[in-house]
PDB file of C-alpha atoms in Angstrom:
ATOM      1  CA  UNK A   1      19.728 -33.621  26.410  1.00 44.00           C
ATOM      2  CA  UNK A   2      17.364 -32.873  29.251  1.00 45.00           C
ATOM      3  CA  UNK A   3      13.658 -32.196  28.840  1.00 45.00           C
ATOM      4  CA  UNK A   4      14.198 -28.584  29.994  1.00 43.00           C
ATOM      5  CA  UNK A   5      16.919 -27.783  27.417  1.00 44.00           C
ATOM      6  CA  UNK A   6      14.872 -29.412  24.629  1.00 44.00           C
ATOM      7  CA  UNK A   7      11.860 -27.237  25.497  1.00 44.00           C
ATOM      8  CA  UNK A   8      14.110 -24.188  25.617  1.00 44.00           C
ATOM      9  CA  UNK A   9      15.451 -24.898  22.120  1.00 45.00           C
ATOM     10  CA  UNK A  10      11.918 -25.300  20.691  1.00 45.00           C
ATOM     11  CA  UNK A  11      10.794 -21.966  22.107  1.00 47.00           C
ATOM     12  CA  UNK A  12      13.861 -20.253  20.620  1.00 42.00           C
ATOM     13  CA  UNK A  13      12.810 -21.304  17.095  1.00 52.00           C
ATOM     14  CA  UNK A  14       9.357 -19.875  17.781  1.00 61.00           C
ATOM     15  CA  UNK A  15      10.947 -16.689  19.106  1.00 69.00           C
ATOM     16  CA  UNK A  16      12.846 -16.127  15.869  1.00 66.00           C
ATOM     17  CA  UNK A  17       9.617 -16.645  13.930  1.00 72.00           C
ATOM     18  CA  UNK A  18       7.832 -14.053  16.056  1.00 80.00           C
ATOM     19  CA  UNK A  19      10.720 -11.636  15.542  1.00 80.00           C
ATOM     20  CA  UNK A  20      10.392 -12.149  11.771  1.00 78.00           C
ATOM     21  CA  UNK A  21       6.660 -11.412  12.007  1.00 79.00           C
ATOM     22  CA  UNK A  22       7.629  -8.032  13.460  1.00 85.00           C
ATOM     23  CA  UNK A  23      10.781  -7.450  11.399  1.00 85.00           C
ATOM     24  CA  UNK A  24       9.310  -7.824   7.915  1.00 83.00           C
ATOM     25  CA  UNK A  25       6.368  -5.421   8.363  1.00 85.00           C
ATOM     26  CA  UNK A  26       8.834  -2.863   9.784  1.00 88.00           C
ATOM     27  CA  UNK A  27      11.068  -3.462   6.730  1.00 87.00           C
ATOM     28  CA  UNK A  28       8.025  -2.996   4.469  1.00 85.00           C
ATOM     29  CA  UNK A  29       7.037   0.248   6.150  1.00 86.00           C
ATOM     30  CA  UNK A  30      10.622   1.536   6.005  1.00 89.00           C
ATOM     31  CA  UNK A  31      10.780   0.869   2.283  1.00 87.00           C
ATOM     32  CA  UNK A  32       7.426   2.545   1.659  1.00 84.00           C
ATOM     33  CA  UNK A  33       8.401   5.615   3.693  1.00 84.00           C
ATOM     34  CA  UNK A  34      11.665   5.892   1.780  1.00 85.00           C
ATOM     35  CA  UNK A  35       9.893   5.645  -1.589  1.00 81.00           C
ATOM     36  CA  UNK A  36       7.323   8.230  -0.448  1.00 78.00           C
ATOM     37  CA  UNK A  37      10.136  10.638   0.477  1.00 80.00           C
ATOM     38  CA  UNK A  38       9.553  10.457   4.237  1.00 83.00           C
ATOM     39  CA  UNK A  39      13.201   9.890   5.097  1.00 88.00           C
ATOM     40  CA  UNK A  40      13.085  10.727   8.820  1.00 93.00           C
ATOM     41  CA  UNK A  41      10.365   8.148   9.474  1.00 90.00           C
ATOM     42  CA  UNK A  42      12.227   5.706   7.206  1.00 90.00           C
ATOM     43  CA  UNK A  43      15.356   6.220   9.318  1.00 92.00           C
ATOM     44  CA  UNK A  44      13.461   5.430  12.523  1.00 93.00           C
ATOM     45  CA  UNK A  45      11.982   2.280  10.975  1.00 92.00           C
ATOM     46  CA  UNK A  46      15.467   1.349   9.690  1.00 91.00           C
ATOM     47  CA  UNK A  47      16.927   1.566  13.182  1.00 92.00           C
ATOM     48  CA  UNK A  48      14.155  -0.596  14.651  1.00 92.00           C
ATOM     49  CA  UNK A  49      14.487  -3.022  11.732  1.00 90.00           C
ATOM     50  CA  UNK A  50      18.228  -3.438  12.298  1.00 90.00           C
ATOM     51  CA  UNK A  51      17.844  -4.038  16.034  1.00 91.00           C
ATOM     52  CA  UNK A  52      15.204  -6.713  15.436  1.00 88.00           C
ATOM     53  CA  UNK A  53      17.321  -8.314  12.677  1.00 86.00           C
ATOM     54  CA  UNK A  54      20.459  -8.550  14.817  1.00 86.00           C
ATOM     55  CA  UNK A  55      18.534  -9.914  17.782  1.00 85.00           C
ATOM     56  CA  UNK A  56      16.704 -12.488  15.608  1.00 80.00           C
ATOM     57  CA  UNK A  57      19.944 -13.668  14.008  1.00 79.00           C
ATOM     58  CA  UNK A  58      21.410 -14.162  17.463  1.00 81.00           C
ATOM     59  CA  UNK A  59      18.411 -16.304  18.382  1.00 77.00           C
ATOM     60  CA  UNK A  60      18.719 -18.361  15.174  1.00 72.00           C
ATOM     61  CA  UNK A  61      22.463 -18.925  15.597  1.00 77.00           C
ATOM     62  CA  UNK A  62      21.898 -20.130  19.173  1.00 78.00           C
ATOM     63  CA  UNK A  63      19.494 -22.761  17.763  1.00 69.00           C
ATOM     64  CA  UNK A  64      21.229 -23.571  14.475  1.00 73.00           C
ATOM     65  CA  UNK A  65      19.086 -26.540  13.506  1.00 77.00           C
ATOM     66  CA  UNK A  66      17.185 -27.232  10.325  1.00 79.00           C
ATOM     67  CA  UNK A  67      13.910 -26.720  12.163  1.00 79.00           C
ATOM     68  CA  UNK A  68      15.105 -23.390  13.578  1.00 73.00           C
ATOM     69  CA  UNK A  69      16.106 -22.162  10.119  1.00 76.00           C
ATOM     70  CA  UNK A  70      12.792 -23.303   8.588  1.00 81.00           C
ATOM     71  CA  UNK A  71      10.810 -21.585  11.334  1.00 78.00           C
ATOM     72  CA  UNK A  72      12.865 -18.400  10.784  1.00 76.00           C
ATOM     73  CA  UNK A  73      12.156 -18.536   7.022  1.00 80.00           C
ATOM     74  CA  UNK A  74       8.440 -19.177   7.604  1.00 84.00           C
ATOM     75  CA  UNK A  75       8.341 -16.197   9.931  1.00 80.00           C
ATOM     76  CA  UNK A  76       9.864 -14.077   7.166  1.00 80.00           C
ATOM     77  CA  UNK A  77       7.227 -15.246   4.656  1.00 84.00           C
ATOM     78  CA  UNK A  78       4.360 -14.621   7.058  1.00 85.00           C
ATOM     79  CA  UNK A  79       5.894 -11.237   7.887  1.00 81.00           C
ATOM     80  CA  UNK A  80       5.669 -10.287   4.209  1.00 82.00           C
ATOM     81  CA  UNK A  81       1.952 -11.113   4.226  1.00 85.00           C
ATOM     82  CA  UNK A  82       1.421  -9.058   7.384  1.00 84.00           C
ATOM     83  CA  UNK A  83       3.512  -6.171   6.011  1.00 79.00           C
ATOM     84  CA  UNK A  84       1.439  -6.075   2.823  1.00 80.00           C
ATOM     85  CA  UNK A  85      -1.784  -6.127   4.845  1.00 83.00           C
ATOM     86  CA  UNK A  86      -0.582  -3.286   7.089  1.00 81.00           C
ATOM     87  CA  UNK A  87       0.497  -1.237   4.048  1.00 77.00           C
ATOM     88  CA  UNK A  88      -2.911  -1.622   2.380  1.00 77.00           C
ATOM     89  CA  UNK A  89      -4.696  -0.636   5.596  1.00 79.00           C
ATOM     90  CA  UNK A  90      -2.503   2.436   6.103  1.00 77.00           C
ATOM     91  CA  UNK A  91      -2.846   3.384   2.395  1.00 72.00           C
ATOM     92  CA  UNK A  92      -0.110   5.995   2.672  1.00 72.00           C
ATOM     93  CA  UNK A  93       0.128   8.484  -0.159  1.00 74.00           C
ATOM     94  CA  UNK A  94      -1.836   9.512  -3.219  1.00 79.00           C
ATOM     95  CA  UNK A  95      -2.865   8.004  -6.515  1.00 81.00           C
ATOM     96  CA  UNK A  96      -3.469   9.606  -9.868  1.00 86.00           C
ATOM     97  CA  UNK A  97      -6.569   7.789 -11.051  1.00 89.00           C
ATOM     98  CA  UNK A  98      -7.440   7.713 -14.732  1.00 93.00           C
ATOM     99  CA  UNK A  99     -11.048   6.813 -15.501  1.00 95.00           C
ATOM    100  CA  UNK A 100     -11.691   5.804 -19.128  1.00 95.00           C
ATOM    101  CA  UNK A 101     -15.253   5.767 -20.500  1.00 94.00           C
ATOM    102  CA  UNK A 102     -16.982   5.377 -23.872  1.00 93.00           C
ATOM    103  CA  UNK A 103     -19.659   8.007 -23.181  1.00 93.00           C
ATOM    104  CA  UNK A 104     -19.104  11.484 -21.771  1.00 95.00           C
ATOM    105  CA  UNK A 105     -19.516  10.977 -17.966  1.00 94.00           C
ATOM    106  CA  UNK A 106     -21.065  14.358 -17.047  1.00 94.00           C
ATOM    107  CA  UNK A 107     -22.879  12.993 -13.981  1.00 95.00           C
ATOM    108  CA  UNK A 108     -19.756  11.249 -12.688  1.00 94.00           C
ATOM    109  CA  UNK A 109     -17.670  14.413 -13.157  1.00 94.00           C
ATOM    110  CA  UNK A 110     -20.180  16.406 -11.090  1.00 94.00           C
ATOM    111  CA  UNK A 111     -20.355  13.745  -8.358  1.00 93.00           C
ATOM    112  CA  UNK A 112     -16.548  13.598  -8.162  1.00 91.00           C
ATOM    113  CA  UNK A 113     -16.384  17.389  -7.812  1.00 90.00           C
ATOM    114  CA  UNK A 114     -19.248  17.426  -5.289  1.00 90.00           C
ATOM    115  CA  UNK A 115     -17.188  15.010  -3.191  1.00 87.00           C
ATOM    116  CA  UNK A 116     -14.262  17.449  -3.084  1.00 84.00           C
ATOM    117  CA  UNK A 117     -12.013  15.944  -5.742  1.00 85.00           C
ATOM    118  CA  UNK A 118     -10.475  17.893  -8.583  1.00 84.00           C
ATOM    119  CA  UNK A 119     -11.068  16.292 -11.973  1.00 91.00           C
ATOM    120  CA  UNK A 120      -9.753  17.088 -15.435  1.00 92.00           C
ATOM    121  CA  UNK A 121     -11.396  15.446 -18.436  1.00 94.00           C
ATOM    122  CA  UNK A 122     -10.070  14.800 -21.923  1.00 95.00           C
ATOM    123  CA  UNK A 123     -11.523  13.547 -25.168  1.00 95.00           C
ATOM    124  CA  UNK A 124      -9.481  11.223 -27.341  1.00 94.00           C
ATOM    125  CA  UNK A 125      -9.765   8.824 -30.214  1.00 93.00           C
ATOM    126  CA  UNK A 126      -9.724   5.097 -29.507  1.00 88.00           C
ATOM    127  CA  UNK A 127      -9.800   2.178 -31.922  1.00 89.00           C
ATOM    128  CA  UNK A 128     -13.598   2.168 -32.035  1.00 88.00           C
ATOM    129  CA  UNK A 129     -14.272   5.886 -31.748  1.00 91.00           C
ATOM    130  CA  UNK A 130     -14.291   8.729 -29.265  1.00 94.00           C
ATOM    131  CA  UNK A 131     -13.228   7.932 -25.684  1.00 94.00           C
ATOM    132  CA  UNK A 132     -13.121  10.061 -22.543  1.00 96.00           C
ATOM    133  CA  UNK A 133     -10.523  10.149 -19.787  1.00 96.00           C
ATOM    134  CA  UNK A 134     -10.827  11.699 -16.350  1.00 95.00           C
ATOM    135  CA  UNK A 135      -7.719  12.423 -14.269  1.00 93.00           C
ATOM    136  CA  UNK A 136      -8.242  12.624 -10.507  1.00 90.00           C
ATOM    137  CA  UNK A 137      -5.577  12.952  -7.799  1.00 84.00           C
ATOM    138  CA  UNK A 138      -6.822  11.392  -4.573  1.00 82.00           C
ATOM    139  CA  UNK A 139      -5.657   9.961  -1.278  1.00 76.00           C
ATOM    140  CA  UNK A 140      -5.314   6.184  -1.431  1.00 71.00           C
ATOM    141  CA  UNK A 141      -8.773   5.330  -0.215  1.00 71.00           C
ATOM    142  CA  UNK A 142     -11.639   3.433  -1.812  1.00 76.00           C
ATOM    143  CA  UNK A 143     -13.935   6.511  -1.875  1.00 82.00           C
ATOM    144  CA  UNK A 144     -13.205   7.557  -5.464  1.00 86.00           C
ATOM    145  CA  UNK A 145     -13.291   4.003  -6.772  1.00 87.00           C
ATOM    146  CA  UNK A 146     -16.702   3.511  -5.150  1.00 89.00           C
ATOM    147  CA  UNK A 147     -18.068   6.633  -6.867  1.00 91.00           C
ATOM    148  CA  UNK A 148     -16.786   5.472 -10.261  1.00 92.00           C
ATOM    149  CA  UNK A 149     -18.216   1.976  -9.799  1.00 93.00           C
ATOM    150  CA  UNK A 150     -21.596   3.437  -8.823  1.00 93.00           C
ATOM    151  CA  UNK A 151     -21.915   5.946 -11.700  1.00 93.00           C
ATOM    152  CA  UNK A 152     -19.822   4.311 -14.462  1.00 93.00           C
ATOM    153  CA  UNK A 153     -19.630   0.560 -13.733  1.00 92.00           C
ATOM    154  CA  UNK A 154     -18.112  -0.204 -17.167  1.00 93.00           C
ATOM    155  CA  UNK A 155     -15.312   2.361 -16.777  1.00 93.00           C
ATOM    156  CA  UNK A 156     -11.691   1.279 -17.082  1.00 92.00           C
ATOM    157  CA  UNK A 157      -9.582   2.537 -14.157  1.00 91.00           C
ATOM    158  CA  UNK A 158      -5.816   2.935 -13.965  1.00 90.00           C
ATOM    159  CA  UNK A 159      -4.050   4.103 -10.790  1.00 85.00           C
ATOM    160  CA  UNK A 160      -0.550   5.562 -10.675  1.00 83.00           C
ATOM    161  CA  UNK A 161       1.337   6.169  -7.459  1.00 76.00           C
ATOM    162  CA  UNK A 162       1.926   9.930  -7.062  1.00 71.00           C
ATOM    163  CA  UNK A 163       5.031  10.655  -5.032  1.00 66.00           C
ATOM    164  CA  UNK A 164       5.257  14.396  -5.635  1.00 63.00           C
ATOM    165  CA  UNK A 165       2.899  17.070  -6.916  1.00 62.00           C
ATOM    166  CA  UNK A 166       2.406  20.824  -6.731  1.00 63.00           C
ATOM    167  CA  UNK A 167      -0.540  23.132  -7.377  1.00 62.00           C
ATOM    168  CA  UNK A 168      -3.917  22.238  -8.814  1.00 61.00           C
ATOM    169  CA  UNK A 169      -7.340  21.989  -7.256  1.00 58.00           C
ATOM    170  CA  UNK A 170      -7.022  20.216  -3.941  1.00 55.00           C
ATOM    171  CA  UNK A 171      -9.718  20.130  -1.329  1.00 47.00           C
ATOM    172  CA  UNK A 172     -11.037  17.282   0.806  1.00 45.00           C
ATOM    173  CA  UNK A 173     -10.379  14.795  -1.999  1.00 44.00           C
ATOM    174  CA  UNK A 174      -6.761  14.741  -0.892  1.00 48.00           C
ATOM    175  CA  UNK A 175      -7.567  14.399   2.779  1.00 50.00           C
ATOM    176  CA  UNK A 176      -8.322  11.099   4.422  1.00 45.00           C
ATOM    177  CA  UNK A 177     -12.022  10.345   4.598  1.00 45.00           C
ATOM    178  CA  UNK A 178     -13.049   9.505   8.166  1.00 44.00           C
TER     179      UNK A 178
END
């Protein structure tokens, strides 16, 4: 084997890894868009995903060595990390946040409303007495969490992914904060 063909084979393994670094985040975004009900965007991502996949497999099969397969698999794993990072940065969608407190959080309720979020509060009975729950629908940003941590640092928070909703009080709390 000549020096030139050996170098060419090594770069092919790296090429498949780079393709995986692109492929997996696209796969992640396609899946998220599909779950969020954005089927047209999911279809576009699916088309791009398939083209990358077919091209990458062609590259791997041209360099069918153990090293080439390991590099391809490592690219897939790193692509998952990148896809997760991209998804968290994009923060697509909305969460229903439940804030649980031991004392009635009047100040927090007012601050949440002053920041444009709708909030509904409930009183319930816990093991050790009366507890309070706030329900807030918000865009997936850290704004609401920051308010809760500032005004009720001991609060227990639970977030649910909200795929579909209708009606209710919605103002800037559902819009992305710039």
